[in-house]
Coordinates of C-alpha atoms and ligand atoms in Angstrom, one line a residue:
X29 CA 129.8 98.1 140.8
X30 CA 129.8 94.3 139.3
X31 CA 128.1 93.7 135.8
X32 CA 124.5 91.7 136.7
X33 CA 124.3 89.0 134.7
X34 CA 120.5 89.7 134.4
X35 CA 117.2 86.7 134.0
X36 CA 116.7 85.7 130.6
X37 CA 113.1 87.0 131.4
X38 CA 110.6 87.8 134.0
X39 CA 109.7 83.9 134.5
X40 CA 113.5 83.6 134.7
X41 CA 113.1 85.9 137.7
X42 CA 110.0 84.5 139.5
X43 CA 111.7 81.0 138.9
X44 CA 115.1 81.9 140.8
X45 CA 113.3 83.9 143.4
X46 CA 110.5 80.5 143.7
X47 CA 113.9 78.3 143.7
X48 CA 115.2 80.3 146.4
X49 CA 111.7 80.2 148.7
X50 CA 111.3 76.5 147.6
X51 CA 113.8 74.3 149.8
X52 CA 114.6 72.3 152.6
X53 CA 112.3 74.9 154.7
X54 CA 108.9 73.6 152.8
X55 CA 109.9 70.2 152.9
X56 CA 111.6 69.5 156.0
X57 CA 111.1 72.2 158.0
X58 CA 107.3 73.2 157.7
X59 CA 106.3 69.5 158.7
X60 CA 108.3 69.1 161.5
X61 CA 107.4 72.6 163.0
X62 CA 103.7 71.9 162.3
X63 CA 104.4 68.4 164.2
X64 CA 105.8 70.4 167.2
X65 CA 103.7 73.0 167.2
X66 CA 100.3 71.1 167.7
X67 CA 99.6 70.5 164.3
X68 CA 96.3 72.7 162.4
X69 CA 96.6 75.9 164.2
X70 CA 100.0 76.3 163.6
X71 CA 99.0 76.1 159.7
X72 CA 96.6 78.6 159.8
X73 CA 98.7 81.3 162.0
X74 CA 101.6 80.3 159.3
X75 CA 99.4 80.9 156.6
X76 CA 98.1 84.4 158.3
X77 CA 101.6 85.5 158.6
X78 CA 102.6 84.9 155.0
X79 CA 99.8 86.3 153.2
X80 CA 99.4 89.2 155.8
X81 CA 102.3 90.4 157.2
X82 CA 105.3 88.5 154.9
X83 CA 104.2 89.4 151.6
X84 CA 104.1 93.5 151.6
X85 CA 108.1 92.7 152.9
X86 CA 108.4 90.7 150.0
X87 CA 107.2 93.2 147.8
X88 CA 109.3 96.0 149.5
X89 CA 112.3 94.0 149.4
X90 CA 112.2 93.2 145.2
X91 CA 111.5 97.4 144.8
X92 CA 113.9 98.2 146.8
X93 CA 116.4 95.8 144.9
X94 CA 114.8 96.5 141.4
X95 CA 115.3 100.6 142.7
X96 CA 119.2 100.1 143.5
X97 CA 120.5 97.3 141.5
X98 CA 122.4 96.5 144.4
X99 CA 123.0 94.2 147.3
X100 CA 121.4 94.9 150.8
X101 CA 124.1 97.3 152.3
X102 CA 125.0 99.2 148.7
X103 CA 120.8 99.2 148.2
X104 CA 120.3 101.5 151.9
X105 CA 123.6 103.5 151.3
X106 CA 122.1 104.0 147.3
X107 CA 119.0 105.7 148.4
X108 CA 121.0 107.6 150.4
X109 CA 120.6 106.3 154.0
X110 CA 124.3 105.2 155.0
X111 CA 123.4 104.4 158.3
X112 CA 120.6 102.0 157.0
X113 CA 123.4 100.0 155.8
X114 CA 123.4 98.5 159.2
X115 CA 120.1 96.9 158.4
X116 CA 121.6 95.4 155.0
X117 CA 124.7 93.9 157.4
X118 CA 122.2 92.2 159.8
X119 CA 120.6 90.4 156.9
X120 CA 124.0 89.4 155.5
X121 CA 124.8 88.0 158.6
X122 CA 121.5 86.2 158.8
X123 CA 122.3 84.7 155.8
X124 CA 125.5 83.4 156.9
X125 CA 124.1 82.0 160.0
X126 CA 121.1 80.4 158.1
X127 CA 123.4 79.0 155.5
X128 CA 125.9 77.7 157.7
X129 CA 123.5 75.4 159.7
X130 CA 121.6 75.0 156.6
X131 CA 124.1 73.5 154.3
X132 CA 124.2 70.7 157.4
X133 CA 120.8 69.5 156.8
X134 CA 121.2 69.5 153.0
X135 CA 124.3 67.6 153.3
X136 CA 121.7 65.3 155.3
X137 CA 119.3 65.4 152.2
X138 CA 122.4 64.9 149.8
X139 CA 123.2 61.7 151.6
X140 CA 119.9 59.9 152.0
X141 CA 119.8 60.3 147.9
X142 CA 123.0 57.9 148.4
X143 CA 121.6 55.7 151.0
X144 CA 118.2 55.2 148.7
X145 CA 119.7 54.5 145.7
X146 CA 121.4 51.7 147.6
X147 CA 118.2 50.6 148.6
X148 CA 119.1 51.2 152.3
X149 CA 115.6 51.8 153.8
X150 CA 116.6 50.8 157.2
X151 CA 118.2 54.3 157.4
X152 CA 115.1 55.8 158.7
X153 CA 115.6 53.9 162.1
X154 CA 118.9 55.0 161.9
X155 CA 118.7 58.7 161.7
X156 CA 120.2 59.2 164.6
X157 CA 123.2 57.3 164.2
X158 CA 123.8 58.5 160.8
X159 CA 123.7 62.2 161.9
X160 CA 126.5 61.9 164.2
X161 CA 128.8 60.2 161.6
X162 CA 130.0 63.3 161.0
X163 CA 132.8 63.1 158.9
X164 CA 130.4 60.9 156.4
X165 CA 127.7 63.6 156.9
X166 CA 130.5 66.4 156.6
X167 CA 131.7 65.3 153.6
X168 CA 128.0 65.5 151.7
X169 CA 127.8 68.7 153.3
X170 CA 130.8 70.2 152.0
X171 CA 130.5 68.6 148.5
X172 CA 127.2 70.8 149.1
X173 CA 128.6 73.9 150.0
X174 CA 131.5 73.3 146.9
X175 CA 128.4 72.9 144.4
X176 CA 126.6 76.0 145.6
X177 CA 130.2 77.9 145.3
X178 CA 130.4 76.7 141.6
X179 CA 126.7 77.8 140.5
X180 CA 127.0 80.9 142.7
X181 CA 130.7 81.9 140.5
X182 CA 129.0 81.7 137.2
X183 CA 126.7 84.1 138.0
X184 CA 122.6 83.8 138.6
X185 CA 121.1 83.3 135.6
X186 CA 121.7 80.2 133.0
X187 CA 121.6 77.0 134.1
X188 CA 119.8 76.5 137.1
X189 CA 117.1 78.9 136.4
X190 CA 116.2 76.4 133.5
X191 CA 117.0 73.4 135.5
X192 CA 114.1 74.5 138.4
X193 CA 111.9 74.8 135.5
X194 CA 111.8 70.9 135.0
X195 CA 112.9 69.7 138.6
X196 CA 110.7 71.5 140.5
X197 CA 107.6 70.6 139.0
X198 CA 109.0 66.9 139.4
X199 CA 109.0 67.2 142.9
X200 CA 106.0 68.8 143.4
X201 CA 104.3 65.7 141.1
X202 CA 106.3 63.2 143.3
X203 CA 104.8 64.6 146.9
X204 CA 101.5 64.7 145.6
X205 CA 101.6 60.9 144.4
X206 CA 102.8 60.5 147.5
X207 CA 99.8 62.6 149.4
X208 CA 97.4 60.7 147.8
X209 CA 99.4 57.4 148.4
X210 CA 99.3 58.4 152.5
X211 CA 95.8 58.8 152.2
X212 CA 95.4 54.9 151.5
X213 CA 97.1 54.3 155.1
X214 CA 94.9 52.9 158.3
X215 CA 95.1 55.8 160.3
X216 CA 95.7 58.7 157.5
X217 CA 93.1 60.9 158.4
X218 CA 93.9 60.8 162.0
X219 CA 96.9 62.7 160.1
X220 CA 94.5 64.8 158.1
X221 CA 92.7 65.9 161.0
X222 CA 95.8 66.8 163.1
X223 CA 97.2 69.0 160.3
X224 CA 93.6 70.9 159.4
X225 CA 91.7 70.8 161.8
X226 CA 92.9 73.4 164.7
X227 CA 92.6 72.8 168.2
X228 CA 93.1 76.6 169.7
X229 CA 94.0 75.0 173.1
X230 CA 97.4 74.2 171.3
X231 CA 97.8 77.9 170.9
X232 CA 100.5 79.3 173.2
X233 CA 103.2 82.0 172.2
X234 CA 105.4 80.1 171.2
X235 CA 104.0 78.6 168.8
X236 CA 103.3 81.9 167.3
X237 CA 106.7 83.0 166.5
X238 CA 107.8 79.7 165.7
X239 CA 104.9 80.0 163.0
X240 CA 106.2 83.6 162.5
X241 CA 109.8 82.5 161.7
X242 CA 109.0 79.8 159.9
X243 CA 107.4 82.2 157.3
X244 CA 109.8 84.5 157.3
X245 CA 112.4 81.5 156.5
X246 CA 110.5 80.2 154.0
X247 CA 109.9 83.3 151.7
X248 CA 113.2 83.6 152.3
X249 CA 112.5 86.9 153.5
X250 CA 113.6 89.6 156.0
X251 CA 117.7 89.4 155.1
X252 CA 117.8 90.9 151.6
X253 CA 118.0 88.1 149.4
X254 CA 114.6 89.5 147.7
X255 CA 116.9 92.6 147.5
X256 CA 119.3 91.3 145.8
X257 CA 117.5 89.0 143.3
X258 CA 115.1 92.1 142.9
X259 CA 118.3 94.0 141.4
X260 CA 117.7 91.7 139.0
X261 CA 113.8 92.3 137.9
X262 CA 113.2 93.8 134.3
X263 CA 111.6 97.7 134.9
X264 CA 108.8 97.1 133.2
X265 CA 107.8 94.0 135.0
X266 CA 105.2 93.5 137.6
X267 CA 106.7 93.5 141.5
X268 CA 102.8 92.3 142.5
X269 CA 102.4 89.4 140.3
X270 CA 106.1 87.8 140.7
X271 CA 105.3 88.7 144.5
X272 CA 101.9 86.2 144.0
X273 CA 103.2 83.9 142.5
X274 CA 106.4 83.2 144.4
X275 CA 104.1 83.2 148.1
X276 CA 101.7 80.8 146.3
X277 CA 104.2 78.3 145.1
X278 CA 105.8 78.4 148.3
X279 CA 103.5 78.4 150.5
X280 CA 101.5 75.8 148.2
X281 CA 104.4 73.7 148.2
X282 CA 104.8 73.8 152.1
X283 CA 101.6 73.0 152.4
X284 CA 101.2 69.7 150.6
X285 CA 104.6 68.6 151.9
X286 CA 102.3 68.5 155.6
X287 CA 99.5 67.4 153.7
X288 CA 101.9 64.2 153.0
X289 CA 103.6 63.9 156.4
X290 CA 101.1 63.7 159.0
X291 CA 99.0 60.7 157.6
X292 CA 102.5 58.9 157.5
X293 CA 103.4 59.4 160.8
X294 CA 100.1 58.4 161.6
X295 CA 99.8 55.2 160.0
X296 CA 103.6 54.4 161.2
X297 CA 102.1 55.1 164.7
X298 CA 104.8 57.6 165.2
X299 CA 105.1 61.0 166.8
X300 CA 104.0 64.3 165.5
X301 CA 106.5 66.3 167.1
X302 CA 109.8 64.2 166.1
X303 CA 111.7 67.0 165.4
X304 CA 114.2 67.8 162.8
X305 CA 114.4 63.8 162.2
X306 CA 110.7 64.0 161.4
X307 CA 111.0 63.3 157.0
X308 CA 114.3 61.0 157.5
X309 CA 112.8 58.7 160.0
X310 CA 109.7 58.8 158.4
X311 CA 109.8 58.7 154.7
X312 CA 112.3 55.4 154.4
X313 CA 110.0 53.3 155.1
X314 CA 107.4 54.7 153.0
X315 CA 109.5 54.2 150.2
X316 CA 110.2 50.1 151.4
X317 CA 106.4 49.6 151.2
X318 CA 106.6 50.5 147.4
X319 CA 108.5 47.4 146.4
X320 CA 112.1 47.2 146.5
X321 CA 112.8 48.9 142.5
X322 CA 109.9 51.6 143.0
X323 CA 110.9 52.3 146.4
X324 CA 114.3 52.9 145.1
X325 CA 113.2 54.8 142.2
X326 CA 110.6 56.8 144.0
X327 CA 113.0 57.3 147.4
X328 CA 116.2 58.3 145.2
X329 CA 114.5 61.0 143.1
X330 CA 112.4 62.3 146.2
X331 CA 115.8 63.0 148.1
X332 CA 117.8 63.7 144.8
X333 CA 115.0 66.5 144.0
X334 CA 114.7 67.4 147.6
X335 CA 118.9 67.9 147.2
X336 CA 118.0 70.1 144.2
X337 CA 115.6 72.3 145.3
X338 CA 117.8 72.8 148.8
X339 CA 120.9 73.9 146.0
X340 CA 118.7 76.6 144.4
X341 CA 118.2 78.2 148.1
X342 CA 122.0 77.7 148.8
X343 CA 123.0 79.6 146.2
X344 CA 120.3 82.6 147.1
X345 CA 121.9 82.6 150.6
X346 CA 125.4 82.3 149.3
X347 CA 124.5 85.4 146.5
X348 CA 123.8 87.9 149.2
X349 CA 127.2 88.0 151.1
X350 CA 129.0 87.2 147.9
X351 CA 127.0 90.3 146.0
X352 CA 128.2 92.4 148.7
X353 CA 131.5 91.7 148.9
X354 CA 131.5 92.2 145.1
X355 CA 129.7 95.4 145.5
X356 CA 131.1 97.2 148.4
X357 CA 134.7 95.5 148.8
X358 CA 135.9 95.1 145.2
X359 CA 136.3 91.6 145.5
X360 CA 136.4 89.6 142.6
X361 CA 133.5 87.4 142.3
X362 CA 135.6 84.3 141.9
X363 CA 137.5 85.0 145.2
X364 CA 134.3 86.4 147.3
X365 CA 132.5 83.2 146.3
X366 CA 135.3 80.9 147.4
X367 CA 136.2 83.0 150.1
X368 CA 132.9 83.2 151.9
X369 CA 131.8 79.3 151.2
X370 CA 134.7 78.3 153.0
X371 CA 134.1 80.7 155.8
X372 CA 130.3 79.9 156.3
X373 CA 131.3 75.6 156.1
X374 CA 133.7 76.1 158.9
X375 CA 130.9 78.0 160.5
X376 CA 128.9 75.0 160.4
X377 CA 130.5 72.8 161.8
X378 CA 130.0 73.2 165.7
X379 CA 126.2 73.1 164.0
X380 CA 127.4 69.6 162.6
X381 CA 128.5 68.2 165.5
X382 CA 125.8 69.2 167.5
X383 CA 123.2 66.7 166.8
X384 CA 125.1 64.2 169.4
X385 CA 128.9 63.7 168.3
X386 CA 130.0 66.6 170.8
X387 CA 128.5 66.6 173.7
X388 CA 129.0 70.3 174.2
X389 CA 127.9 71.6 171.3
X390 CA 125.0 69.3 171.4
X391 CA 123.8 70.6 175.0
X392 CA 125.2 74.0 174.3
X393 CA 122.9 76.7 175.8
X394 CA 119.9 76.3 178.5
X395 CA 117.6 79.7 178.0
X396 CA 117.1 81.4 181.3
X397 CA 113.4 79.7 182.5
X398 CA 114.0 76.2 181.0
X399 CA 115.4 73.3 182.1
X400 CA 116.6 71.6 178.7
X401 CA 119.5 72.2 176.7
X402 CA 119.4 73.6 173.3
X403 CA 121.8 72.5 170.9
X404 CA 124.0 74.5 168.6
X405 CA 122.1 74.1 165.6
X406 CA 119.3 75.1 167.2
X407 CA 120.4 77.8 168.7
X408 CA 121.7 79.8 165.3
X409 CA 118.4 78.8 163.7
X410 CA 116.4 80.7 166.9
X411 CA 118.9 83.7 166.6
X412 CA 118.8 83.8 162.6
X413 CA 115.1 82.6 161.6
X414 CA 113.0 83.3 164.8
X415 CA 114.6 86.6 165.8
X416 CA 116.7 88.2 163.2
X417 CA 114.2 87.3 159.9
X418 CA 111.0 89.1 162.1
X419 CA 113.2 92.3 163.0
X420 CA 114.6 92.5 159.3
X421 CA 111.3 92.3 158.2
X422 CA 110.2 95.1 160.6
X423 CA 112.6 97.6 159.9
X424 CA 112.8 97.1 156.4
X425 CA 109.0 98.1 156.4
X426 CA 109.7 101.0 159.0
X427 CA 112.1 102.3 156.5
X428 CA 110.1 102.2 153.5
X429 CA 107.5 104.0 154.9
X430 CA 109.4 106.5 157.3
X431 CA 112.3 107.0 156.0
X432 CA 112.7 106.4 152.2
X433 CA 108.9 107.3 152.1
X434 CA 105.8 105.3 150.9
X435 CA 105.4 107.3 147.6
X436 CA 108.9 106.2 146.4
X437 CA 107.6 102.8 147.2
X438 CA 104.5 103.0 145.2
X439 CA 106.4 105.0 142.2
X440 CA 108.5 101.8 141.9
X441 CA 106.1 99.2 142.3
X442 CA 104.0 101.2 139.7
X443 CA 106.5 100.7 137.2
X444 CA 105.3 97.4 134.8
X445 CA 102.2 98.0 137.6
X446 CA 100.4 101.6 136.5
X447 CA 97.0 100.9 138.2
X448 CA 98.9 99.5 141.3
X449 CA 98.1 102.4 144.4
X450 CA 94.5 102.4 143.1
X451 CA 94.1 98.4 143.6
X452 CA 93.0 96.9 146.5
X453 CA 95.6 95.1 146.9
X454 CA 98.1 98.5 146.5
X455 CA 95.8 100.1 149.7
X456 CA 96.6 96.8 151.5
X457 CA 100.5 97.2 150.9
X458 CA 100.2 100.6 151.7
X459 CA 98.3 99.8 155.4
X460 CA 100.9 97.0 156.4
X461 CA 104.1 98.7 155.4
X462 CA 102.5 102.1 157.5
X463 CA 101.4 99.8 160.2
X464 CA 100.9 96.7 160.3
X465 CA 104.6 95.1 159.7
X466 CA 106.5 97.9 161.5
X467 CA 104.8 97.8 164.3
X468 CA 103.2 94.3 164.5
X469 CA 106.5 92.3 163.5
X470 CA 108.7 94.6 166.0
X471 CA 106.4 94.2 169.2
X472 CA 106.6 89.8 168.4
X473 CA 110.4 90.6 167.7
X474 CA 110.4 92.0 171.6
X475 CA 108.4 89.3 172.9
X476 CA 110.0 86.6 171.2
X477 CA 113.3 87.4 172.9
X478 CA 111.8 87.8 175.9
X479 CA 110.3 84.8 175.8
X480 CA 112.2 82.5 174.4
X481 CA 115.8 83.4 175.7
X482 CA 115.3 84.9 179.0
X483 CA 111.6 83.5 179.9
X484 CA 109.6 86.3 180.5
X485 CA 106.4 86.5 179.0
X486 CA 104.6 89.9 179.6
X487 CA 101.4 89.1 178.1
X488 CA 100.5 85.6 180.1
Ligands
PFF22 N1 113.4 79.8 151.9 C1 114.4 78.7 152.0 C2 113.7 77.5 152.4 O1 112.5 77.5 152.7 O2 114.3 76.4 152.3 C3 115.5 79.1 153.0 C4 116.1 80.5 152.7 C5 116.7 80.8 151.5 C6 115.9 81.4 153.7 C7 117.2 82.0 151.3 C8 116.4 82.7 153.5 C9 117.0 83.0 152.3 F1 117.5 84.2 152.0

């Protein structure tokens, strides 16, 4: 079994794990899903789904790591449930699939740090042409992928757990300047009202597991990384209060990012449901209104810290293949880290070239029931967030509760947490991972498929 490097402390822990949840899916994502999704009611089934259902996963994930010291496969195989293993191997290859399209988008990020600090704030209206310059756009990404490979060989701890420390808060200082700058905008609380204030008729299922994979995604949860970086948590620390704090920042974070985005696209008199293009079309010329040295100040540290905090979830999705190879195949870190960065870039690159350069991998798949295509990109991302996140999430909790048993559960969480099965929120963990997740988060994972890839909808 490989050495762990270890956190310098428990905030060193809550910090990596926060790094990892904080990222392109708060920022980028969570707008543009809320935008698609028919704005406030979407926010509150999101919010529902993190606090209810996401966050006993979350705390069953960083036992079960804490438990086993090891990664997802080696954790199952550790408690001695081999054929769990199979569970650890679908989040790995979640992981790979999220990463691969992933490292695309922060290649995206990477590059409109470039095209600010030229002062280029046309770039927004040129979103689409600067996606399919590929080989430009290819390049950032794999200068991405190589720094994520770097942090990811010298091991978790150090550097960029102290580096989040400062950068993060940056960011989140910089998006709220920026919320209360959008508030000054004719039309802003048109924005305001779209993102708080629900309209139930929006409701329809899909927007229900989009808001279900979208939390998932964003607590980074349901593959094992909170297994891994768990094998990393002190024994006497507390599972429940790194568990709080990491679903507050992130879902704090995600939510002021919208707060930002929608008076924007009101006042630009855009749409709400642009897409994946929604922040790069829309934050350009937000900057340009600043002035042209502000805007350039402002619009290169927004995309520069936007870069940063996508690298700190990089490396979380790169650590989970990378520990198990490590762990179970003997490989030496330097080579695993290498190896499988290279694999997962080449992976990405049919998700690359989907966003218009090929015309095959941009209208890739039609789902039985629709008419319109669905792009590569978009297809992995509906396989690996939508589908494969909810069902991890389900069996994990099936397992702790059925199979590994609730008591060994408790008897870990306990430890750094000695009042824990007596607390309310201890009977709450204890209800959800019985009933709740299992069952709730397996009968969506059914439906979703149903619904989304072969059209059926049983329920309408
Ligand atoms: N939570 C990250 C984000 O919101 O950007 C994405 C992610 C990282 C998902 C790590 C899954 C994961 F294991």
């Amino acid at each position: 079994m490989a050495i762990r490097s270890g956190f310098s402390s428990k905030f060193g822990f809550v910090a990596a794990a926060a790094g990892s949840a904080v990222g392109l899916g708060n920022i980028w994502k969570f707008p543009f899903e809320v935008g698609e999704n028919g704005g406030a009611a979407f926010v509150l089934l999101y919010l529902g789904f993190c606090f209810l259902l996401c966050f006993p996963v979350m705390v069953t994930e960083i036992a079960i790591g804490r438990k086993t010291q090891l990664n997802p496969v080696g954790a199952y195989k550790a408690l001695g449930y081999k054929n769990w293993s199979i569970l650890g191997l679908l989040g790995i290859v979640s992981g790979v699939l999220i990463l691969s399209f992933y490292n695309v988008v922060a290649g995206w990020a990477f590059g409109y740090f470039i095209e600010m600090v030229s002062g280029n704030f046309g770039i927004g209206a040129q979103f689409g042409v600067f996606i399919q310059d590929v080989f430009k756009v290819g390049a950032y990404g794999f200068v991405f992928m190589a720094a994520t490979a770097f942090i990811v060989s010298k091991g978790v701890s150090g550097g960029i757990e102290r580096a989040a420390k400062i950068l993060m808060p940056t960011l989140i200082i910089i998006i709220i300047a920026l919320v209360l700058y959008s508030f000054t905008l004719p039309n802003a609380m048109k924005g305001v009202e779209f993102y708080l204030f629900p309209d139930f008729s929006k409701l329809s299922f899909p927007v229900v597991y989009s808001a279900l994979g979208q939390a998932f995604f964003s607590l980074s949860l349901g593959m094992g990384a909170l297994i891994t970086y768990g094998s990393y948590v002190g024994k006497d620390d507390n599972i429940i209060s790194s568990a709080v704090l990491i679903t507050i920042a992130d879902v704090g974070i995600a939510f002021i990012a919208g707060l930002m985005m929608f008076p924007l696209v009101f006042s630009q008199g855009l749409e709400t449901d642009g897409g994946p293009g929604l922040i790069f079309v829309t934050l350009p010329g937000v900057f340009e209104t600043l002035g042209p040295t502000l805007g350039i100040v402002i619009g290169s540290l927004f995309f520069l810290l936007l870069s940063f905090a996508a690298l700190t979830s990089t490396v979380s999705l790169l650590e989970v293949p990378v520990a198990y190879m490590v762990d179970e195949h003997e490989v030496r870190r330097n080579h695993a880290v290498w190896l499988v960065a290279g694999f997962i870039f080449l992976i990405g690159i049919p998700s690359l070239l989907s966003n218009g350069y090929s015309e095959f991998f941009t209208s890739f798949i039609t789902y039985f029931g629709t008419e319109e295509a669905t792009n590569f990109m978009t297809l992995v991302e509906h396989l690996a967030n939508d589908s494969f996140l909810p069902l991890g999430g389900c069996l994990i909790a099936f397992f702790a509760a059925y199979v590994w048993k609730k008591h060994n559960l408790v008897d870990e969480v306990s430890k750094g947490n000695p009042n824990f099965s007596n607390s309310l929120i201890g009977k709450y963990i204890d209800f959800a991972i019985s009933y709740l997740c299992p069952f709730i988060l397996g009968a969506l994972f059914i439906l979703t498929v149903l619904d989304r890839f072969f059209g059926i909808n049983p329920i309408a």
